């Protein structure tokens, strides 16, 4: 068997090593690259890509630390919410499950030095309930999602309404039973014999009654019918009220969807758009040159392929800007209410730094939109 055979022990060992977690001291957080040994890590530190990332980081180191800290916090809280919900759990259990993923953010790249400092910070910020025990620190996620709170309030309101309906029905039944018992106590039934005075006369029967007289019986029937009509009117009113609540809920959901649709974000990178490099740290070779975004990493970082040289660079969105094409060319909306829609540039207004576009895709196809800012659109490759 040859040395490069797929089933050799060395090849199998190499695949196992590359698949699992490696030593933390051989991991480059800036480039997000894991090396398998000290020699590989040394070679990576001497590479051109690593040196380029160091130049970008030296321009604003606090920004990179804030970015890693925010990613670590969001991923940690997302795992805590999705995996454990609002249950009380040991912080080390959550952290061990978090670092079991190979592409996680390491804590040594964040503003927190230890897991205890991060746990205390979660408690001070009100994101979790934390308490210290002889076994260590325990955390409990606080769910402040408006949708979750609204759903809980609706469930509590529905339970209360069901209980009120059951109590009303029980009181009505008790009242009917009480009235029946009072009628029995007031007038006991009298039994008489069947008598026939003459053969020609018809026989008459005397039945015991709780009502005492025909008028009382008729009044009882009338009251029962009124009660039934009242019950039916109450049930119809309740059904109408539920329909009204449902329609109001639908309106609230539509308003929330509209808010989400029109909300702006602090990230705008999208694949297959043309961008321009504005940083001078990479030298005159790349300054003010255009490239095409081939891949977006973690929303804020892009792999850009240069149009002139074909080089691939990994750049943050702060070192890039959008490119406005000539009228009639295709563009992509990157932010705002029409985010993700493709369109055609109709005209530009240099005084207000805005443009007029025509949407070409989605349910808003054919809509003409004015006042779109330059940074919210970019040329499509």
PDB file of C-alpha atoms in Angstrom, residues 7 25 42 98 105 108 135 141 200 211 231 276 282-283 285 295 316 320 326 345 351 358 373:
ATOM      1  CA  UNK A   7      -6.834   3.651   4.569  1.00  0.00           C
ATOM      2  CA  UNK A  25      -2.531  27.511  22.146  1.00  0.00           C
ATOM      3  CA  UNK A  42       4.502  29.110  13.591  1.00  0.00           C
ATOM      4  CA  UNK A  98     -20.481  25.662  24.153  1.00  0.00           C
ATOM      5  CA  UNK A 105     -15.254  32.046  19.984  1.00  0.00           C
ATOM      6  CA  UNK A 108      -9.224  34.604  25.736  1.00  0.00           C
ATOM      7  CA  UNK A 135     -20.567  23.690  44.201  1.00  0.00           C
ATOM      8  CA  UNK A 141     -31.841  32.617  31.815  1.00  0.00           C
ATOM      9  CA  UNK A 200    -120.241   8.098  30.500  1.00  0.00           C
ATOM     10  CA  UNK A 211     -95.275  23.481  40.949  1.00  0.00           C
ATOM     11  CA  UNK A 231     -77.095  31.323  28.064  1.00  0.00           C
ATOM     12  CA  UNK A 276     -14.625  49.261  -2.976  1.00  0.00           C
ATOM     13  CA  UNK A 282      -3.116  47.137   2.599  1.00  0.00           C
ATOM     14  CA  UNK A 283      -1.076  49.519   0.468  1.00  0.00           C
ATOM     15  CA  UNK A 285      -2.191  47.985  -4.590  1.00  0.00           C
ATOM     16  CA  UNK A 295     -18.618  34.968   0.990  1.00  0.00           C
ATOM     17  CA  UNK A 316     -14.253  43.831   7.676  1.00  0.00           C
ATOM     18  CA  UNK A 320     -15.395  48.624   2.475  1.00  0.00           C
ATOM     19  CA  UNK A 326     -24.768  53.881 -13.825  1.00  0.00           C
ATOM     20  CA  UNK A 345     -31.152  52.084 -10.652  1.00  0.00           C
ATOM     21  CA  UNK A 351     -27.190  66.783  -3.545  1.00  0.00           C
ATOM     22  CA  UNK A 358     -37.388  50.196  -9.227  1.00  0.00           C
ATOM     23  CA  UNK A 373     -29.304  56.301   0.513  1.00  0.00           C
TER      24      UNK A 373
END
